[in-house]
Each structure stands twice: as C-alpha cells, then as structure tokens.
C-alpha cells in the first residue's frame, strides 16, 4: 500500500491510499456487503473531516501528479465514517 498526501485549492490536506477488499463479491461480514464496483479495490481519500472512495484504482496512481489526484478526489464518492 502506497500513501500520498496532497493539498487542495482550499488548503485542505488529503491522505490518499489504495484499498484492497478482503471480502469477495456476495460475501457478508458484520452486515457489510461488497458492492460490484469495489471488487478490485478503490482509492481512499481522507481529509480531517471527510472520506471518499474512487472505485477502480488507476494503474500507477501513486505516480500521478497532485493535480490529477485532486481531479480523482473530486469524482470520488463520499462515504460515512464511524468516528466518535
């Protein structure tokens, strides 16, 4: 797993990493279902107040420019976090 840190135009820092699921399509663990889009993994974008997923990890994503990663972040799907 690679980890990148980028800063958007508002000055918000995002950590970016690739996530590989441990579930397989159709499996269920503790009520979690793996959606078809997530079978091959996703890029996780996390800022202090938000988490997003970009499905279908692009090949060589960790070598993309910060600008290209920020464009992917803009199209990533917001996800609910379980922070206290």
PDB file of C-alpha atoms in Angstrom:
ATOM      1  CA  UNK A   1       0.000   0.000   0.000  1.00  0.00           C
ATOM      2  CA  UNK A   2       1.315   3.395  -1.002  1.00  0.00           C
ATOM      3  CA  UNK A   3       0.379   6.596   0.801  1.00  0.00           C
ATOM      4  CA  UNK A   4       0.326  10.085  -0.696  1.00  0.00           C
ATOM      5  CA  UNK A   5      -0.501  13.433   0.850  1.00  0.00           C
ATOM      6  CA  UNK A   6      -1.930  16.232  -1.268  1.00  0.00           C
ATOM      7  CA  UNK A   7      -3.386  19.669  -0.558  1.00  0.00           C
ATOM      8  CA  UNK A   8      -6.407  21.024  -2.413  1.00  0.00           C
ATOM      9  CA  UNK A   9      -7.030  24.629  -3.500  1.00  0.00           C
ATOM     10  CA  UNK A  10      -8.751  25.365  -0.149  1.00  0.00           C
ATOM     11  CA  UNK A  11      -5.649  24.257   1.737  1.00  0.00           C
ATOM     12  CA  UNK A  12      -7.221  21.011   2.982  1.00  0.00           C
ATOM     13  CA  UNK A  13      -4.785  18.121   3.308  1.00  0.00           C
ATOM     14  CA  UNK A  14      -5.848  14.757   1.945  1.00  0.00           C
ATOM     15  CA  UNK A  15      -4.199  11.424   2.505  1.00  0.00           C
ATOM     16  CA  UNK A  16      -4.595   9.029  -0.411  1.00  0.00           C
ATOM     17  CA  UNK A  17      -4.045   5.273  -0.413  1.00  0.00           C
ATOM     18  CA  UNK A  18      -5.200   2.209  -2.295  1.00  0.00           C
ATOM     19  CA  UNK A  19      -7.545  -0.148  -0.504  1.00  0.00           C
ATOM     20  CA  UNK A  20      -7.872  -3.819  -1.373  1.00  0.00           C
ATOM     21  CA  UNK A  21     -11.023  -5.535  -0.086  1.00  0.00           C
ATOM     22  CA  UNK A  22     -10.788  -8.675   1.987  1.00  0.00           C
ATOM     23  CA  UNK A  23     -14.385  -9.602   1.168  1.00  0.00           C
ATOM     24  CA  UNK A  24     -15.368 -11.155  -2.124  1.00  0.00           C
ATOM     25  CA  UNK A  25     -18.430 -10.231  -4.143  1.00  0.00           C
ATOM     26  CA  UNK A  26     -21.532 -11.589  -2.413  1.00  0.00           C
ATOM     27  CA  UNK A  27     -19.823 -12.212   0.942  1.00  0.00           C
ATOM     28  CA  UNK A  28     -21.104 -10.568   4.082  1.00  0.00           C
ATOM     29  CA  UNK A  29     -19.225  -9.818   7.290  1.00  0.00           C
ATOM     30  CA  UNK A  30     -20.904  -7.962  10.149  1.00  0.00           C
ATOM     31  CA  UNK A  31     -23.596  -6.673   7.803  1.00  0.00           C
ATOM     32  CA  UNK A  32     -21.135  -5.265   5.256  1.00  0.00           C
ATOM     33  CA  UNK A  33     -21.705  -6.144   1.617  1.00  0.00           C
ATOM     34  CA  UNK A  34     -19.075  -5.708  -1.074  1.00  0.00           C
ATOM     35  CA  UNK A  35     -20.527  -3.735  -3.969  1.00  0.00           C
ATOM     36  CA  UNK A  36     -19.664  -4.799  -7.510  1.00  0.00           C
ATOM     37  CA  UNK A  37     -17.665  -1.580  -8.107  1.00  0.00           C
ATOM     38  CA  UNK A  38     -15.419  -2.384  -5.151  1.00  0.00           C
ATOM     39  CA  UNK A  39     -14.280  -5.879  -6.119  1.00  0.00           C
ATOM     40  CA  UNK A  40     -10.915  -4.697  -7.462  1.00  0.00           C
ATOM     41  CA  UNK A  41     -10.390  -2.104  -4.724  1.00  0.00           C
ATOM     42  CA  UNK A  42     -10.510   1.687  -4.574  1.00  0.00           C
ATOM     43  CA  UNK A  43      -8.509   4.777  -3.760  1.00  0.00           C
ATOM     44  CA  UNK A  44      -9.329   6.183  -0.352  1.00  0.00           C
ATOM     45  CA  UNK A  45      -9.147   9.980   0.021  1.00  0.00           C
ATOM     46  CA  UNK A  46      -9.264  11.151   3.621  1.00  0.00           C
ATOM     47  CA  UNK A  47      -9.188  14.683   4.995  1.00  0.00           C
ATOM     48  CA  UNK A  48      -9.682  15.677   8.638  1.00  0.00           C
ATOM     49  CA  UNK A  49     -13.467  15.899   8.064  1.00  0.00           C
ATOM     50  CA  UNK A  50     -14.267  13.693   5.096  1.00  0.00           C
ATOM     51  CA  UNK A  51     -13.571  10.352   3.471  1.00  0.00           C
ATOM     52  CA  UNK A  52     -14.160   9.470  -0.183  1.00  0.00           C
ATOM     53  CA  UNK A  53     -13.669   6.435  -2.417  1.00  0.00           C
ATOM     54  CA  UNK A  54     -12.680   6.371  -6.056  1.00  0.00           C
ATOM     55  CA  UNK A  55     -13.521   2.955  -7.470  1.00  0.00           C
ATOM     56  CA  UNK A  56     -11.293   1.212  -9.980  1.00  0.00           C
ATOM     57  CA  UNK A  57      -7.778   2.082  -8.858  1.00  0.00           C
ATOM     58  CA  UNK A  58      -5.916   3.584 -11.837  1.00  0.00           C
ATOM     59  CA  UNK A  59      -2.682   1.811 -12.752  1.00  0.00           C
ATOM     60  CA  UNK A  60       0.284   3.794 -11.484  1.00  0.00           C
ATOM     61  CA  UNK A  61      -1.952   6.046  -9.370  1.00  0.00           C
ATOM     62  CA  UNK A  62       0.878   6.700  -6.900  1.00  0.00           C
ATOM     63  CA  UNK A  63       2.885   8.335  -9.705  1.00  0.00           C
ATOM     64  CA  UNK A  64       0.083  10.701 -10.809  1.00  0.00           C
ATOM     65  CA  UNK A  65       0.558  14.420 -10.295  1.00  0.00           C
ATOM     66  CA  UNK A  66      -1.114  16.081  -7.320  1.00  0.00           C
ATOM     67  CA  UNK A  67      -3.461  17.816  -9.775  1.00  0.00           C
ATOM     68  CA  UNK A  68      -4.531  14.502 -11.319  1.00  0.00           C
ATOM     69  CA  UNK A  69      -5.144  13.009  -7.859  1.00  0.00           C
ATOM     70  CA  UNK A  70      -7.226  16.043  -6.886  1.00  0.00           C
ATOM     71  CA  UNK A  71      -9.369  15.548 -10.013  1.00  0.00           C
ATOM     72  CA  UNK A  72      -9.960  11.929  -8.980  1.00  0.00           C
ATOM     73  CA  UNK A  73     -10.861  13.147  -5.487  1.00  0.00           C
ATOM     74  CA  UNK A  74     -13.464  15.495  -6.969  1.00  0.00           C
ATOM     75  CA  UNK A  75     -15.158  12.493  -8.623  1.00  0.00           C
ATOM     76  CA  UNK A  76     -14.781  10.162  -5.637  1.00  0.00           C
ATOM     77  CA  UNK A  77     -17.853   9.028  -3.709  1.00  0.00           C
ATOM     78  CA  UNK A  78     -18.248  10.412  -0.149  1.00  0.00           C
ATOM     79  CA  UNK A  79     -18.565   7.666   2.467  1.00  0.00           C
ATOM     80  CA  UNK A  80     -19.896   7.650   6.006  1.00  0.00           C
ATOM     81  CA  UNK A  81     -17.232   7.478   8.680  1.00  0.00           C
ATOM     82  CA  UNK A  82     -17.723   5.886  12.063  1.00  0.00           C
ATOM     83  CA  UNK A  83     -15.705   8.325  14.117  1.00  0.00           C
ATOM     84  CA  UNK A  84     -16.860   9.054  17.681  1.00  0.00           C
TER      85      UNK A  84
END
